[in-house]
Amino acid sequence: MTAWVAGSMSRRAWIEQIMGMPVSLHLRGPRAHGDPEVERIVAEVFAELRMVDALFSTYRADSEIMMLNRGELALSGCDRLVQEVADLCADATERADGYFSAQLPAPDAGAEAVAGAGRRWFDPSGLVKGWAVERAAARLAAIDGYDHYLSAGGDIAAHVDDPASPAWNVGICDPLDSTRVLATLPVRCGGVATSGSAARGAHIVNPRTGRPAGSDLLAVTVTGPSLMWADVYATAAFARGADALAWLTSLDRTEALVVTADGTHRSTPGFGRHDRVAPNT
């Protein structure tokens, strides 16, 4: 489906369903409509995301991740991208002090896995989406003079090419009321990722315990120069719980907003610049 966006600049938006979620791509530039080069690169962006889904989906029996988890394929025999992601996940585990891991209790492993003794499987979902969107968005840099914004399930990679162009405005929803915006975050270059329980319930696991993350938080939004690391840090912070904001504040070039169980929202010192966050943060 293609949507046309009115405005003073030439703008265009595309939406496709990939990885079980809507993926939207927005361009601003001199020839957003009808340029064959734009059409070709946009097609490559969506094709790359479909390829990543085919490799990494834990919902597709024929993905390499599921073949790896069933013991039908060794990591050394996987696509190089799977090996790259495995290395990145190991790095992420170290950076997040063990609050991020791709080695998680298998869905059918029962109580033993939760206790640390049962079967675990390789599930890099907490890193792959941000990594994939960031990789795919990099293709858009080949279109000179264009601003781009690529969003998959709320994880966003954005870039503004012209210093005179306005930033992309990213709205951060209240996890208790999806019709309410807690913050409007202008992004010129970098990524924004949100982790929480509002949309999918208690799906984030605390790797240190093997159990679903506690009920201290409702959502964590992280922004920084890399969408992949924003995604990892948001997931790890949600797993950490009560001390998430203190940990996020210690990270370099990273800003964040945390919503606690009672709906209170607090942010790192830099997040609220230029009235980006509501006054009660």
Short mmCIF file of C-alpha atoms in Angstrom, two decimals:
data_model
loop_
_atom_site.label_atom_id
_atom_site.label_comp_id
_atom_site.label_asym_id
_atom_site.label_seq_id
_atom_site.Cartn_x
_atom_site.Cartn_y
_atom_site.Cartn_z
CA MET A 1 0.00 0.00 0.00
CA THR A 2 1.31 3.45 -0.90
CA ALA A 3 0.27 6.67 0.82
CA TRP A 4 0.89 10.18 -0.44
CA VAL A 5 1.75 12.89 2.07
CA ALA A 6 0.88 16.49 1.35
CA GLY A 7 3.22 19.33 2.28
CA SER A 8 5.64 21.94 1.00
CA MET A 9 8.33 19.33 0.30
CA SER A 10 7.98 16.31 -1.97
CA ARG A 11 7.07 13.48 0.40
CA ARG A 12 6.05 9.87 0.06
CA ALA A 13 5.32 6.96 2.38
CA TRP A 14 5.18 3.20 1.86
CA ILE A 15 3.77 0.57 4.24
CA GLU A 16 4.28 -3.20 4.03
CA GLN A 17 3.53 -6.04 6.43
CA ILE A 18 6.81 -7.79 7.30
CA MET A 19 7.95 -9.73 10.38
CA GLY A 20 4.35 -9.83 11.53
CA MET A 21 4.12 -6.04 11.87
CA PRO A 22 3.58 -2.93 9.74
CA VAL A 23 6.82 -1.49 8.38
CA SER A 24 6.59 2.09 7.15
CA LEU A 25 9.12 4.04 5.12
CA HIS A 26 8.91 7.81 4.68
CA LEU A 27 10.98 9.93 2.29
CA ARG A 28 11.31 13.68 1.84
CA GLY A 29 13.21 14.98 -1.14
CA PRO A 30 13.15 16.61 -4.56
CA ARG A 31 11.78 13.61 -6.52
CA ALA A 32 10.02 11.36 -4.04
CA HIS A 33 7.31 10.63 -6.62
CA GLY A 34 8.05 8.79 -9.83
CA ASP A 35 11.86 8.53 -9.59
CA PRO A 36 12.94 5.03 -10.76
CA GLU A 37 16.05 5.14 -8.54
CA VAL A 38 13.93 5.87 -5.49
CA GLU A 39 11.56 3.02 -6.40
CA ARG A 40 14.47 0.60 -6.82
CA ILE A 41 16.09 1.39 -3.49
CA VAL A 42 12.78 1.33 -1.61
CA ALA A 43 12.11 -2.13 -3.08
CA GLU A 44 15.56 -3.23 -1.89
CA VAL A 45 14.83 -2.00 1.64
CA PHE A 46 11.66 -4.09 1.94
CA ALA A 47 13.32 -7.08 0.24
CA GLU A 48 16.15 -7.00 2.78
CA LEU A 49 13.69 -6.97 5.69
CA ARG A 50 11.84 -9.95 4.21
CA MET A 51 15.17 -11.77 3.84
CA VAL A 52 16.02 -11.10 7.49
CA ASP A 53 12.62 -12.42 8.54
CA ALA A 54 13.22 -15.61 6.57
CA LEU A 55 16.54 -16.14 8.36
CA PHE A 56 15.65 -15.13 11.92
CA SER A 57 11.94 -15.68 12.53
CA THR A 58 11.15 -17.90 15.51
CA TYR A 59 7.65 -18.37 14.03
CA ARG A 60 8.81 -19.97 10.76
CA ALA A 61 9.82 -23.61 10.91
CA ASP A 62 12.09 -23.17 7.88
CA SER A 63 14.15 -20.26 9.27
CA GLU A 64 17.82 -20.86 10.03
CA ILE A 65 17.23 -19.85 13.64
CA MET A 66 14.66 -22.61 14.09
CA MET A 67 16.86 -25.13 12.23
CA LEU A 68 19.70 -24.13 14.57
CA ASN A 69 17.47 -24.59 17.62
CA ARG A 70 16.34 -28.02 16.43
CA GLY A 71 19.95 -29.11 15.98
CA GLU A 72 19.58 -29.46 12.20
CA LEU A 73 22.18 -26.77 11.55
CA ALA A 74 25.36 -25.72 13.34
CA LEU A 75 26.14 -22.03 13.83
CA SER A 76 29.21 -22.44 11.62
CA GLY A 77 26.92 -23.63 8.83
CA CYS A 78 24.49 -20.73 9.11
CA ASP A 79 24.34 -17.70 6.90
CA ARG A 80 27.04 -15.15 7.75
CA LEU A 81 24.37 -12.75 8.98
CA VAL A 82 23.27 -15.27 11.61
CA GLN A 83 26.87 -15.60 12.77
CA GLU A 84 27.21 -11.80 12.83
CA VAL A 85 24.08 -11.48 14.97
CA ALA A 86 25.30 -14.19 17.34
CA ASP A 87 28.51 -12.20 17.90
CA LEU A 88 26.55 -8.98 18.41
CA CYS A 89 24.30 -10.69 20.96
CA ALA A 90 27.35 -11.83 22.93
CA ASP A 91 28.63 -8.24 22.91
CA ALA A 92 25.19 -7.00 23.99
CA THR A 93 25.10 -9.43 26.92
CA GLU A 94 28.39 -7.99 28.16
CA ARG A 95 27.36 -4.36 27.66
CA ALA A 96 24.07 -4.93 29.48
CA ASP A 97 25.61 -6.70 32.49
CA GLY A 98 23.73 -9.89 31.67
CA TYR A 99 20.30 -8.25 31.47
CA PHE A 100 20.25 -8.96 27.74
CA SER A 101 20.74 -12.42 26.27
CA ALA A 102 19.81 -14.39 23.17
CA GLN A 103 20.01 -17.64 25.17
CA LEU A 104 16.51 -17.82 26.61
CA PRO A 105 14.20 -20.54 27.97
CA ALA A 106 12.66 -22.46 25.08
CA PRO A 107 8.88 -22.00 24.91
CA ASP A 108 8.27 -25.70 25.58
CA ALA A 109 10.99 -26.15 28.20
CA GLY A 110 8.81 -25.73 31.30
CA ALA A 111 9.84 -24.91 34.84
CA GLU A 112 13.30 -26.49 34.62
CA ALA A 113 14.43 -23.96 32.02
CA VAL A 114 13.12 -21.12 34.13
CA ALA A 115 15.22 -22.42 36.99
CA GLY A 116 18.25 -22.52 34.70
CA ALA A 117 18.47 -26.29 34.33
CA GLY A 118 16.22 -26.96 31.32
CA ARG A 119 16.50 -26.48 27.59
CA ARG A 120 17.28 -23.03 26.24
CA TRP A 121 17.27 -21.84 22.68
CA PHE A 122 18.85 -19.09 20.62
CA ASP A 123 16.39 -16.23 20.21
CA PRO A 124 18.05 -12.96 19.09
CA SER A 125 14.73 -11.15 18.63
CA GLY A 126 15.69 -8.45 21.16
CA LEU A 127 18.48 -7.31 18.85
CA VAL A 128 17.47 -8.42 15.36
CA LYS A 129 14.64 -5.99 14.68
CA GLY A 130 16.68 -2.87 15.47
CA TRP A 131 19.70 -4.31 13.66
CA ALA A 132 17.64 -5.18 10.57
CA VAL A 133 15.89 -1.80 10.37
CA GLU A 134 19.18 0.04 10.80
CA ARG A 135 20.84 -2.08 8.07
CA ALA A 136 17.94 -1.61 5.68
CA ALA A 137 17.74 2.13 6.32
CA ALA A 138 21.42 2.49 5.42
CA ARG A 139 20.46 1.73 1.81
CA LEU A 140 18.43 4.93 1.75
CA ALA A 141 21.59 6.99 2.25
CA ALA A 142 22.36 6.25 -1.42
CA ILE A 143 19.51 8.59 -2.42
CA ASP A 144 21.30 11.94 -2.26
CA GLY A 145 19.34 14.86 -0.91
CA TYR A 146 16.63 12.81 0.80
CA ASP A 147 15.52 12.55 4.41
CA HIS A 148 14.32 9.11 5.49
CA TYR A 149 12.39 7.53 8.35
CA LEU A 150 11.99 3.75 8.61
CA SER A 151 9.80 2.29 11.35
CA ALA A 152 9.06 -1.34 12.26
CA GLY A 153 6.75 -1.95 15.19
CA GLY A 154 7.78 1.34 16.77
CA ASP A 155 11.54 0.92 16.33
CA ILE A 156 12.69 3.83 14.18
CA ALA A 157 15.80 4.71 12.16
CA ALA A 158 15.76 8.33 10.96
CA HIS A 159 18.05 10.64 9.02
CA VAL A 160 17.76 14.26 7.87
CA ASP A 161 20.13 15.00 4.99
CA ASP A 162 19.68 18.77 4.66
CA PRO A 163 20.53 20.88 7.75
CA ALA A 164 17.75 23.26 6.72
CA SER A 165 15.13 20.49 6.81
CA PRO A 166 13.02 19.96 9.93
CA ALA A 167 13.60 16.99 12.21
CA TRP A 168 11.32 13.97 12.13
CA ASN A 169 8.95 14.14 15.09
CA VAL A 170 8.52 10.83 16.92
CA GLY A 171 5.57 10.54 19.28
CA ILE A 172 6.00 8.37 22.39
CA CYS A 173 2.69 6.90 23.50
CA ASP A 174 1.50 6.47 27.05
CA PRO A 175 1.49 2.68 27.71
CA LEU A 176 -1.64 3.14 29.84
CA ASP A 177 -3.49 5.11 27.16
CA SER A 178 -2.45 4.70 23.53
CA THR A 179 -4.38 7.84 22.55
CA ARG A 180 -2.13 10.01 24.74
CA VAL A 181 1.37 11.15 23.72
CA LEU A 182 3.84 11.46 26.59
CA ALA A 183 6.55 13.08 24.50
CA THR A 184 7.29 14.32 21.00
CA LEU A 185 10.92 13.64 20.22
CA PRO A 186 12.55 15.43 17.26
CA VAL A 187 15.14 13.15 15.62
CA ARG A 188 17.60 14.30 12.97
CA CYS A 189 19.86 11.25 12.86
CA GLY A 190 19.77 8.04 14.88
CA GLY A 191 17.36 5.54 16.32
CA VAL A 192 14.46 5.34 18.75
CA ALA A 193 13.32 2.06 20.31
CA THR A 194 10.67 1.20 22.88
CA SER A 195 10.34 -1.97 24.97
CA GLY A 196 7.48 -2.76 27.29
CA SER A 197 4.47 -4.86 28.12
CA ALA A 198 1.64 -2.70 26.77
CA ALA A 199 1.39 -4.24 23.29
CA ARG A 200 2.50 -7.86 23.82
CA GLY A 201 2.14 -8.51 27.53
CA ALA A 202 4.94 -10.01 29.64
CA HIS A 203 7.12 -11.18 26.74
CA ILE A 204 10.48 -9.77 27.91
CA VAL A 205 12.55 -12.23 29.94
CA ASN A 206 15.06 -11.29 32.62
CA PRO A 207 18.00 -13.46 31.49
CA ARG A 208 19.44 -13.54 35.02
CA THR A 209 16.38 -15.35 36.36
CA GLY A 210 14.89 -16.91 33.22
CA ARG A 211 11.53 -15.44 34.27
CA PRO A 212 9.45 -12.65 32.72
CA ALA A 213 10.71 -9.21 33.66
CA GLY A 214 9.15 -7.84 36.83
CA SER A 215 6.29 -5.41 37.12
CA ASP A 216 8.36 -2.34 38.06
CA LEU A 217 8.07 -0.78 34.59
CA LEU A 218 5.51 -0.39 31.83
CA ALA A 219 7.78 0.92 29.07
CA VAL A 220 11.28 2.12 28.27
CA THR A 221 12.09 4.33 25.26
CA VAL A 222 15.74 4.81 24.29
CA THR A 223 17.24 7.07 21.64
CA GLY A 224 20.82 7.26 20.41
CA PRO A 225 23.01 7.22 17.31
CA SER A 226 22.37 3.50 16.65
CA LEU A 227 18.90 1.95 16.50
CA MET A 228 20.32 -1.51 17.17
CA TRP A 229 21.88 -0.44 20.46
CA ALA A 230 18.84 1.64 21.39
CA ASP A 231 16.77 -1.53 20.93
CA VAL A 232 19.17 -3.62 23.03
CA TYR A 233 19.37 -1.02 25.80
CA ALA A 234 15.58 -0.60 25.93
CA THR A 235 15.11 -4.36 26.30
CA ALA A 236 17.87 -4.68 28.91
CA ALA A 237 16.58 -1.68 30.87
CA PHE A 238 13.09 -3.14 31.00
CA ALA A 239 14.56 -6.41 32.30
CA ARG A 240 16.54 -4.52 34.97
CA GLY A 241 13.42 -2.96 36.41
CA ALA A 242 13.66 -0.39 39.20
CA ASP A 243 17.24 0.78 38.55
CA ALA A 244 16.78 1.06 34.77
CA LEU A 245 16.92 4.86 34.63
CA ALA A 246 20.12 5.06 36.68
CA TRP A 247 21.77 2.53 34.35
CA LEU A 248 20.57 4.29 31.20
CA THR A 249 21.86 7.61 32.52
CA SER A 250 25.34 6.08 32.76
CA LEU A 251 25.44 5.15 29.05
CA ASP A 252 27.29 7.36 26.59
CA ARG A 253 25.28 9.20 23.87
CA THR A 254 22.06 7.62 25.06
CA GLU A 255 18.86 9.30 26.24
CA ALA A 256 15.79 7.57 27.62
CA LEU A 257 12.32 7.86 29.06
CA VAL A 258 11.04 5.28 31.56
CA VAL A 259 7.40 4.73 32.55
CA THR A 260 6.95 3.02 35.93
CA ALA A 261 4.13 0.72 36.96
CA ASP A 262 2.03 3.55 38.39
CA GLY A 263 2.24 5.53 35.13
CA THR A 264 4.87 8.01 36.32
CA HIS A 265 7.43 8.87 33.65
CA ARG A 266 11.00 9.99 34.23
CA SER A 267 13.82 10.66 31.81
CA THR A 268 17.59 10.94 31.57
CA PRO A 269 18.88 14.54 31.81
CA GLY A 270 19.27 15.13 28.07
CA PHE A 271 15.97 13.70 26.95
CA GLY A 272 13.84 16.73 27.78
CA ARG A 273 15.77 19.35 25.81
CA HIS A 274 13.78 21.78 23.65
CA ASP A 275 10.47 20.81 25.31
CA ARG A 276 10.72 17.31 23.88
CA VAL A 277 9.10 15.77 26.95
CA ALA A 278 5.98 16.72 28.88
CA PRO A 279 6.58 19.05 31.90
CA ASN A 280 5.94 16.41 34.62
CA THR A 281 9.02 14.34 33.78
#
